[in-house]
Amino acid sequence: MSHHFDPFRSAATGWIFHCDADAFYASCHMAENQELAGHPLVVAGDPKARHGIIVTASYPARQCGIRTGMRLDDAWDLCPDLVAIKPDKDLYRRYSAAMHAVFVRHSQIVEPLSLDEAWLDMSPHLSFTMDPLPVAQELQEAVARDVGIFVSIGISVNKMLAKQVSDWSKPHGVTLLRAQELPARLWPRPVSDLFGCGPSSAQKLAAMGIGTIGHLAALPLPEVLERFGQHGLALYMRARGEDNTPVTVPRREDRRSVSAEHTTERDIVDREDAGALLRQCASEVSHRLQSLCMVGYRIAIKWRTREFVTFGRQMRVTEPLIQTEDIYRAARTLWNQRAEVRPVRLLGITVSALDGLPRQLHFWP
Ligand SMILES: [Mg+2]
C-alpha cells in the first residue's frame, strides 16, 4: 500500500467510507437466482467432489457452523440440505462492476480494494460535523436495490480506521468510529484484530506481553522500530489511528481499445469452431472492459488465413458493448458478412470508441 503514501498530504476533512459486500460470492448467486435466497449455500472449489474446499458461506450456512476453508463433506455433515455452487468469476466481476457503478454515484473519489471492497472519500459531501449515518444507509439501500446484494460500511476519519471497523457489525451493518472513540472502542480489542496483523506478528507481540491494540499504540516508537521494522511501524500507526493516505481513484489507463485474439494449430473451417473462438475472445474483451469500468461503441474483428493474409471488418454500434453476449453477437454479425471464406488460423475481436460506464447501464434483464 506504499504507493498511496504521501507525507505532505493534509488529513481528511470529512468522512471516509469502507464498503465491503457481505458474503460476496454467495450473495451474487442468491441475487442471480432468487430461489436460493435465505438458503444455506456455499461456494466451493469443486462441488461434485466431496472434498471441495469452501470459499464463501452464506449467512444461513454460517449459522449452521459452516466456515470458509472447511471441506464440503464436513459441511454436509453439519447441514444436510446445504447447496454447493462452483465459483463463477464472470458473475462476480459483473456484480462487482454494478456495485462500483453505485459507488461512483455517491462519490467522485472511489478506490477499489478488491472485487467486493472499496473506499469512498465522502469529504466533499460530508464534513466531520455532519451525520454520515443516513448517507451510509442510503448507499446500502441503493446497492441492495440496484445490485441485489448487501454491503457493510465502516465510517471513520481515514482509510485504515474505516477498513478496520467495516466488519464490526456484519452483515448489513454500519459502524461509525470517531477519532475520540479510539481509547474506548479500538484499543481494548486484541492486537490480532488489527488489519495486517497476521498470526506470526500477533505471536511476536504476545511474546512481548502485548495483547491489545492499545498496548501496541502505547509502546515507544523506537522500540517498535527496533523489534518489528517497517511492518511494525505500519501496525503501530494503525493502532494509533494515524493514516493520511488519500483515497486514490485508480488511474484509468489511457486506452483507446481492448482486444483479444487467438491462433489455432489447425485450420478453422467449421462454423461452430469459429463461433467458439469468437465467444472466447468476446468473453476476454468483456472482462477487460469490466475491470476498466468502460464500454465501447465500435467493434472490429480480424482473421488471418493459413497463408498469413489478414482481413478485418468493423462497425459502430449504438448500444454500449461490455457484456460477453453483446460483443459476441456483434462479432458474429461481422463474421457472417465476410466475403473471404478461406480457412483461418487466427481470430480476434477489438472493441474501441471507449467511454466510462453509463450511469444507468442495465446489467441484467
Ligand atoms: Mg466482503
CSV table of C-alpha atoms in Angstrom, one decimal, residues 39-350:
chain,number,residue,atom,x,y,z
A,39,HIS,CA,-30.9,-20.9,1.9
A,40,PRO,CA,-27.7,-22.3,3.5
A,41,LEU,CA,-25.4,-22.0,0.5
A,42,VAL,CA,-21.7,-22.3,-0.1
A,43,VAL,CA,-19.4,-21.6,-3.0
A,44,ALA,CA,-16.8,-24.4,-3.1
A,45,GLY,CA,-13.9,-25.3,-5.3
A,46,ASP,CA,-15.4,-28.5,-6.7
A,47,PRO,CA,-18.9,-29.2,-5.6
A,48,LYS,CA,-19.0,-32.6,-7.3
A,49,ALA,CA,-16.0,-33.8,-5.2
A,50,ARG,CA,-17.0,-34.1,-1.6
A,51,HIS,CA,-13.5,-32.9,-0.6
A,52,GLY,CA,-14.0,-29.5,-2.3
A,53,ILE,CA,-13.0,-26.5,-0.1
A,54,ILE,CA,-15.5,-23.9,0.9
A,55,VAL,CA,-14.6,-20.4,-0.5
A,56,THR,CA,-17.6,-18.5,0.9
A,57,ALA,CA,-20.6,-19.4,3.0
A,58,SER,CA,-23.9,-17.5,3.1
A,59,TYR,CA,-25.1,-16.3,6.5
A,60,PRO,CA,-27.7,-19.1,6.9
A,61,ALA,CA,-24.8,-21.6,6.3
A,62,ARG,CA,-22.6,-19.8,8.8
A,63,GLN,CA,-25.4,-20.2,11.4
A,64,CYS,CA,-25.0,-24.0,10.9
A,65,GLY,CA,-21.3,-23.6,11.9
A,66,ILE,CA,-20.0,-23.7,8.3
A,67,ARG,CA,-16.9,-21.7,7.7
A,68,THR,CA,-14.6,-20.7,4.9
A,69,GLY,CA,-11.8,-23.2,4.4
A,70,MET,CA,-13.9,-26.1,5.6
A,71,ARG,CA,-14.2,-29.3,3.5
A,72,LEU,CA,-17.6,-29.9,1.8
A,73,ASP,CA,-18.2,-33.3,3.3
A,74,ASP,CA,-17.7,-31.8,6.8
A,75,ALA,CA,-20.1,-29.0,5.9
A,76,TRP,CA,-22.7,-31.5,4.7
A,77,ASP,CA,-22.5,-33.3,8.0
A,78,LEU,CA,-23.4,-30.1,9.7
A,79,CYS,CA,-26.1,-29.1,7.3
A,80,PRO,CA,-27.6,-31.9,5.1
A,81,ASP,CA,-29.6,-29.6,2.8
A,82,LEU,CA,-26.7,-27.3,2.1
A,83,VAL,CA,-26.4,-26.1,-1.5
A,84,ALA,CA,-22.9,-26.1,-3.0
A,85,ILE,CA,-22.2,-24.0,-6.1
A,86,LYS,CA,-18.9,-23.7,-8.0
A,87,PRO,CA,-17.2,-20.3,-8.4
A,88,ASP,CA,-18.3,-18.2,-11.3
A,89,LYS,CA,-15.8,-15.4,-11.9
A,90,ASP,CA,-17.8,-13.8,-14.7
A,91,LEU,CA,-20.7,-13.4,-12.4
A,92,TYR,CA,-18.6,-11.9,-9.6
A,93,ARG,CA,-17.0,-9.4,-12.0
A,94,ARG,CA,-20.4,-8.4,-13.3
A,95,TYR,CA,-21.8,-7.8,-9.8
A,96,SER,CA,-18.6,-6.0,-8.8
A,97,ALA,CA,-18.8,-3.6,-11.7
A,98,ALA,CA,-22.5,-3.0,-10.9
A,99,MET,CA,-21.6,-2.3,-7.3
A,100,HIS,CA,-18.9,0.1,-8.4
A,101,ALA,CA,-21.3,1.9,-10.6
A,102,VAL,CA,-23.5,2.6,-7.5
A,103,PHE,CA,-20.4,3.8,-5.5
A,104,VAL,CA,-19.4,6.3,-8.1
A,105,ARG,CA,-22.9,7.8,-8.0
A,106,HIS,CA,-22.2,8.6,-4.3
A,107,SER,CA,-18.7,9.9,-4.5
A,108,GLN,CA,-16.3,11.0,-7.2
A,109,ILE,CA,-13.4,9.6,-5.2
A,110,VAL,CA,-13.7,5.8,-5.1
A,111,GLU,CA,-10.8,3.4,-4.7
A,112,PRO,CA,-11.5,-0.3,-5.2
A,113,LEU,CA,-9.6,-2.6,-2.8
A,114,SER,CA,-10.8,-5.9,-4.2
A,115,LEU,CA,-13.8,-7.2,-6.2
A,116,ASP,CA,-16.1,-6.6,-3.3
A,117,GLU,CA,-14.5,-3.8,-1.3
A,118,ALA,CA,-13.9,-0.1,-1.9
A,119,TRP,CA,-13.1,3.1,-0.1
A,120,LEU,CA,-15.2,6.2,-0.8
A,121,ASP,CA,-13.9,9.6,0.2
A,122,MET,CA,-17.1,11.4,1.3
A,123,SER,CA,-15.2,14.6,2.3
A,124,PRO,CA,-16.6,16.8,-0.5
A,125,HIS,CA,-20.1,15.9,0.6
A,126,LEU,CA,-19.9,15.3,4.4
A,127,SER,CA,-17.8,17.2,6.8
A,128,PHE,CA,-16.9,15.9,10.3
A,129,THR,CA,-19.8,18.0,11.7
A,130,MET,CA,-22.4,16.2,9.6
A,131,ASP,CA,-24.0,12.9,10.4
A,132,PRO,CA,-22.8,10.3,7.9
A,133,LEU,CA,-25.2,7.5,9.0
A,134,PRO,CA,-28.2,8.4,6.9
A,135,VAL,CA,-25.9,8.7,3.8
A,136,ALA,CA,-24.4,5.3,4.5
A,137,GLN,CA,-27.8,3.7,4.9
A,138,GLU,CA,-29.0,5.3,1.7
A,139,LEU,CA,-25.9,3.8,0.0
A,140,GLN,CA,-26.6,0.4,1.4
A,141,GLU,CA,-30.2,0.6,0.1
A,142,ALA,CA,-29.0,1.7,-3.3
A,143,VAL,CA,-26.7,-1.3,-3.6
A,144,ALA,CA,-29.4,-3.6,-2.4
A,145,ARG,CA,-32.0,-2.2,-4.8
A,146,ASP,CA,-29.8,-1.9,-7.9
A,147,VAL,CA,-27.5,-4.8,-7.5
A,148,GLY,CA,-29.4,-7.1,-5.2
A,149,ILE,CA,-26.7,-7.7,-2.6
A,150,PHE,CA,-25.9,-6.2,0.9
A,151,VAL,CA,-22.8,-4.3,1.9
A,152,SER,CA,-21.5,-3.4,5.3
A,153,ILE,CA,-19.9,0.0,5.8
A,154,GLY,CA,-17.2,1.3,8.1
A,155,ILE,CA,-17.0,5.0,8.6
A,156,SER,CA,-14.2,6.9,10.1
A,157,VAL,CA,-11.7,9.7,9.7
A,158,ASN,CA,-9.2,7.8,7.5
A,159,LYS,CA,-8.9,4.8,5.2
A,160,MET,CA,-7.4,2.4,7.7
A,161,LEU,CA,-9.8,3.1,10.5
A,162,ALA,CA,-12.8,2.8,8.1
A,163,LYS,CA,-11.4,-0.6,6.9
A,164,GLN,CA,-10.8,-1.6,10.5
A,165,VAL,CA,-14.4,-1.1,11.5
A,166,SER,CA,-16.4,-2.2,8.4
A,167,ASP,CA,-16.8,-5.8,9.7
A,168,TRP,CA,-17.7,-4.9,13.3
A,169,SER,CA,-21.4,-5.2,12.6
A,170,LYS,CA,-21.7,-7.6,9.6
A,171,PRO,CA,-23.9,-8.4,7.9
A,172,HIS,CA,-25.7,-5.3,6.6
A,173,GLY,CA,-24.1,-3.1,9.3
A,174,VAL,CA,-22.9,0.4,9.5
A,175,THR,CA,-20.2,1.2,12.1
A,176,LEU,CA,-19.1,4.7,12.8
A,177,LEU,CA,-15.9,5.3,14.7
A,178,ARG,CA,-15.0,8.9,15.6
A,179,ALA,CA,-11.4,9.8,16.3
A,180,GLN,CA,-12.0,10.5,20.0
A,181,GLU,CA,-13.5,7.0,20.4
A,182,LEU,CA,-10.3,5.1,19.8
A,183,PRO,CA,-9.4,4.6,23.5
A,184,ALA,CA,-12.9,3.2,24.3
A,185,ARG,CA,-13.7,1.2,21.3
A,186,LEU,CA,-10.5,0.3,19.3
A,187,TRP,CA,-7.8,-0.1,22.0
A,188,PRO,CA,-9.4,-2.8,24.2
A,189,ARG,CA,-9.5,-5.2,21.1
A,190,PRO,CA,-6.9,-7.9,20.6
A,191,VAL,CA,-4.0,-6.8,18.5
A,192,SER,CA,-4.8,-9.7,16.1
A,193,ASP,CA,-7.9,-7.7,15.1
A,194,LEU,CA,-5.6,-5.1,13.5
A,195,PHE,CA,-5.8,-5.0,9.7
A,196,GLY,CA,-2.5,-6.6,8.5
A,197,CYS,CA,-1.6,-8.3,11.8
A,198,GLY,CA,-1.2,-12.0,10.9
A,199,PRO,CA,-0.8,-14.8,13.3
A,200,SER,CA,3.0,-14.6,13.4
A,201,SER,CA,3.0,-10.8,14.2
A,202,ALA,CA,0.4,-11.5,16.9
A,203,GLN,CA,2.6,-14.2,18.3
A,204,LYS,CA,5.6,-12.0,18.4
A,205,LEU,CA,3.7,-9.2,20.1
A,206,ALA,CA,2.2,-11.6,22.6
A,207,ALA,CA,5.7,-12.8,23.5
A,208,MET,CA,6.4,-9.1,24.4
A,209,GLY,CA,3.3,-9.0,26.5
A,210,ILE,CA,1.3,-7.0,24.0
A,211,GLY,CA,-2.2,-8.3,23.8
A,212,THR,CA,-4.4,-5.4,22.9
A,213,ILE,CA,-4.3,-2.7,20.2
A,214,GLY,CA,-4.0,-0.2,23.0
A,215,HIS,CA,-0.8,-1.8,24.3
A,216,LEU,CA,0.8,-1.5,20.9
A,217,ALA,CA,-0.3,2.1,20.5
A,218,ALA,CA,1.3,2.9,23.8
A,219,LEU,CA,4.7,1.5,23.0
A,220,PRO,CA,7.6,3.9,22.5
A,221,LEU,CA,8.2,4.2,18.7
A,222,PRO,CA,11.9,3.3,18.8
A,223,GLU,CA,11.1,0.0,20.4
A,224,VAL,CA,8.6,-0.8,17.8
A,225,LEU,CA,11.1,0.0,15.0
A,226,GLU,CA,13.8,-1.9,16.6
A,227,ARG,CA,11.7,-5.1,17.1
A,228,PHE,CA,9.5,-5.0,14.0
A,229,GLY,CA,11.0,-2.7,11.5
A,230,GLN,CA,8.8,-1.3,8.7
A,231,HIS,CA,5.9,-3.7,9.2
A,232,GLY,CA,5.8,-2.9,12.9
A,233,LEU,CA,5.7,0.8,12.1
A,234,ALA,CA,2.6,0.2,9.8
A,235,LEU,CA,0.8,-1.7,12.6
A,236,TYR,CA,1.8,0.9,15.2
A,237,MET,CA,0.4,3.7,13.0
A,238,ARG,CA,-2.8,1.8,12.5
A,239,ALA,CA,-3.1,1.1,16.2
A,240,ARG,CA,-2.8,4.8,16.9
A,241,GLY,CA,-5.4,5.5,14.2
A,242,GLU,CA,-2.8,7.6,12.2
A,243,ASP,CA,-3.2,7.4,8.5
A,244,ASN,CA,-3.2,10.2,6.0
A,245,THR,CA,-3.1,8.2,2.8
A,246,PRO,CA,-5.6,9.6,0.3
A,247,VAL,CA,-8.4,7.6,-1.3
A,248,THR,CA,-7.0,7.3,-4.8
A,249,VAL,CA,-9.0,6.8,-7.9
A,250,PRO,CA,-7.1,4.2,-10.0
A,251,ARG,CA,-5.6,6.0,-13.0
A,252,ARG,CA,-7.7,5.0,-15.9
A,253,GLU,CA,-5.3,3.7,-18.4
A,254,ASP,CA,-5.3,5.9,-21.5
A,255,ARG,CA,-6.8,3.2,-23.6
A,256,ARG,CA,-8.2,3.5,-27.0
A,257,SER,CA,-9.3,-0.1,-27.4
A,258,VAL,CA,-9.5,-3.5,-25.8
A,259,SER,CA,-8.8,-6.6,-27.8
A,260,ALA,CA,-8.3,-10.4,-27.6
A,261,GLU,CA,-7.2,-12.8,-30.3
A,262,HIS,CA,-6.4,-16.5,-30.6
A,263,THR,CA,-4.4,-18.5,-33.0
A,264,THR,CA,-5.0,-22.2,-33.7
A,265,GLU,CA,-2.8,-25.1,-34.6
A,266,ARG,CA,-5.2,-26.3,-37.3
A,267,ASP,CA,-7.4,-24.6,-39.9
A,268,ILE,CA,-10.8,-23.4,-38.8
A,269,VAL,CA,-13.3,-24.2,-41.4
A,270,ASP,CA,-16.2,-25.2,-39.3
A,271,ARG,CA,-18.8,-22.5,-38.3
A,272,GLU,CA,-19.0,-23.9,-34.8
A,273,ASP,CA,-15.3,-23.7,-34.2
A,274,ALA,CA,-15.2,-20.1,-35.4
A,275,GLY,CA,-18.1,-19.4,-33.2
A,276,ALA,CA,-16.5,-20.9,-30.1
A,277,LEU,CA,-13.3,-19.0,-30.7
A,278,LEU,CA,-15.2,-15.7,-31.2
A,279,ARG,CA,-17.1,-16.4,-28.0
A,280,GLN,CA,-13.8,-16.9,-26.1
A,281,CYS,CA,-12.4,-13.6,-27.5
A,282,ALA,CA,-15.7,-11.8,-26.6
A,283,SER,CA,-15.5,-13.1,-23.0
A,284,GLU,CA,-11.9,-11.9,-22.6
A,285,VAL,CA,-12.7,-8.5,-24.0
A,286,SER,CA,-15.8,-8.3,-21.7
A,287,HIS,CA,-13.6,-9.0,-18.6
A,288,ARG,CA,-11.1,-6.3,-19.6
A,289,LEU,CA,-13.8,-3.7,-20.2
A,290,GLN,CA,-15.5,-4.6,-16.9
A,291,SER,CA,-12.2,-4.3,-15.0
A,292,LEU,CA,-11.6,-0.9,-16.6
A,293,CYS,CA,-15.2,0.1,-16.0
A,294,MET,CA,-15.5,1.1,-19.6
A,295,VAL,CA,-17.9,0.4,-22.5
A,296,GLY,CA,-17.2,0.6,-26.3
A,297,TYR,CA,-19.2,1.8,-29.3
A,298,ARG,CA,-17.1,0.3,-32.1
A,299,ILE,CA,-16.3,-3.3,-32.8
A,300,ALA,CA,-13.8,-4.9,-35.2
A,301,ILE,CA,-13.0,-8.5,-36.0
A,302,LYS,CA,-9.9,-9.7,-37.7
A,303,TRP,CA,-8.9,-13.1,-39.1
A,304,ARG,CA,-5.8,-14.5,-40.7
A,305,THR,CA,-5.8,-17.2,-43.3
A,306,ARG,CA,-3.4,-20.1,-43.4
A,307,GLU,CA,-1.4,-18.1,-46.0
A,308,PHE,CA,-0.9,-15.3,-43.4
A,309,VAL,CA,-3.2,-12.9,-45.1
A,310,THR,CA,-5.1,-10.7,-42.6
A,311,PHE,CA,-8.6,-9.4,-43.1
A,312,GLY,CA,-10.8,-7.2,-41.0
A,313,ARG,CA,-14.3,-5.8,-40.7
A,314,GLN,CA,-15.7,-3.2,-38.3
A,315,MET,CA,-18.9,-1.3,-37.4
A,316,ARG,CA,-20.2,1.2,-35.0
A,317,VAL,CA,-23.0,0.2,-32.6
A,318,THR,CA,-25.5,2.4,-30.7
A,319,GLU,CA,-25.8,0.2,-27.6
A,320,PRO,CA,-22.7,0.2,-25.3
A,321,LEU,CA,-20.7,-3.0,-25.6
A,322,ILE,CA,-19.5,-4.6,-22.3
A,323,GLN,CA,-21.3,-7.9,-21.9
A,324,THR,CA,-19.9,-11.1,-23.5
A,325,GLU,CA,-23.1,-11.9,-25.2
A,326,ASP,CA,-23.5,-8.5,-26.9
A,327,ILE,CA,-19.9,-8.5,-28.0
A,328,TYR,CA,-20.2,-12.0,-29.4
A,329,ARG,CA,-23.4,-11.2,-31.3
A,330,ALA,CA,-21.9,-8.1,-32.9
A,331,ALA,CA,-18.7,-10.1,-33.8
A,332,ARG,CA,-20.8,-12.9,-35.2
A,333,THR,CA,-22.7,-10.4,-37.4
A,334,LEU,CA,-19.4,-9.1,-38.8
A,335,TRP,CA,-18.1,-12.6,-39.3
A,336,ASN,CA,-21.2,-13.7,-41.2
A,337,GLN,CA,-20.8,-10.7,-43.5
A,338,ARG,CA,-17.4,-11.5,-44.7
A,339,ALA,CA,-16.8,-12.5,-48.4
A,340,GLU,CA,-13.5,-14.1,-47.8
A,341,VAL,CA,-14.1,-17.7,-46.8
A,342,ARG,CA,-10.7,-19.4,-46.8
A,343,PRO,CA,-9.9,-21.4,-43.7
A,344,VAL,CA,-8.4,-19.3,-40.9
A,345,ARG,CA,-5.7,-19.7,-38.3
A,346,LEU,CA,-6.3,-16.6,-36.2
A,347,LEU,CA,-9.5,-14.8,-35.0
A,348,GLY,CA,-9.6,-11.6,-32.9
A,349,ILE,CA,-12.0,-9.0,-31.6
A,350,THR,CA,-11.3,-5.4,-30.8
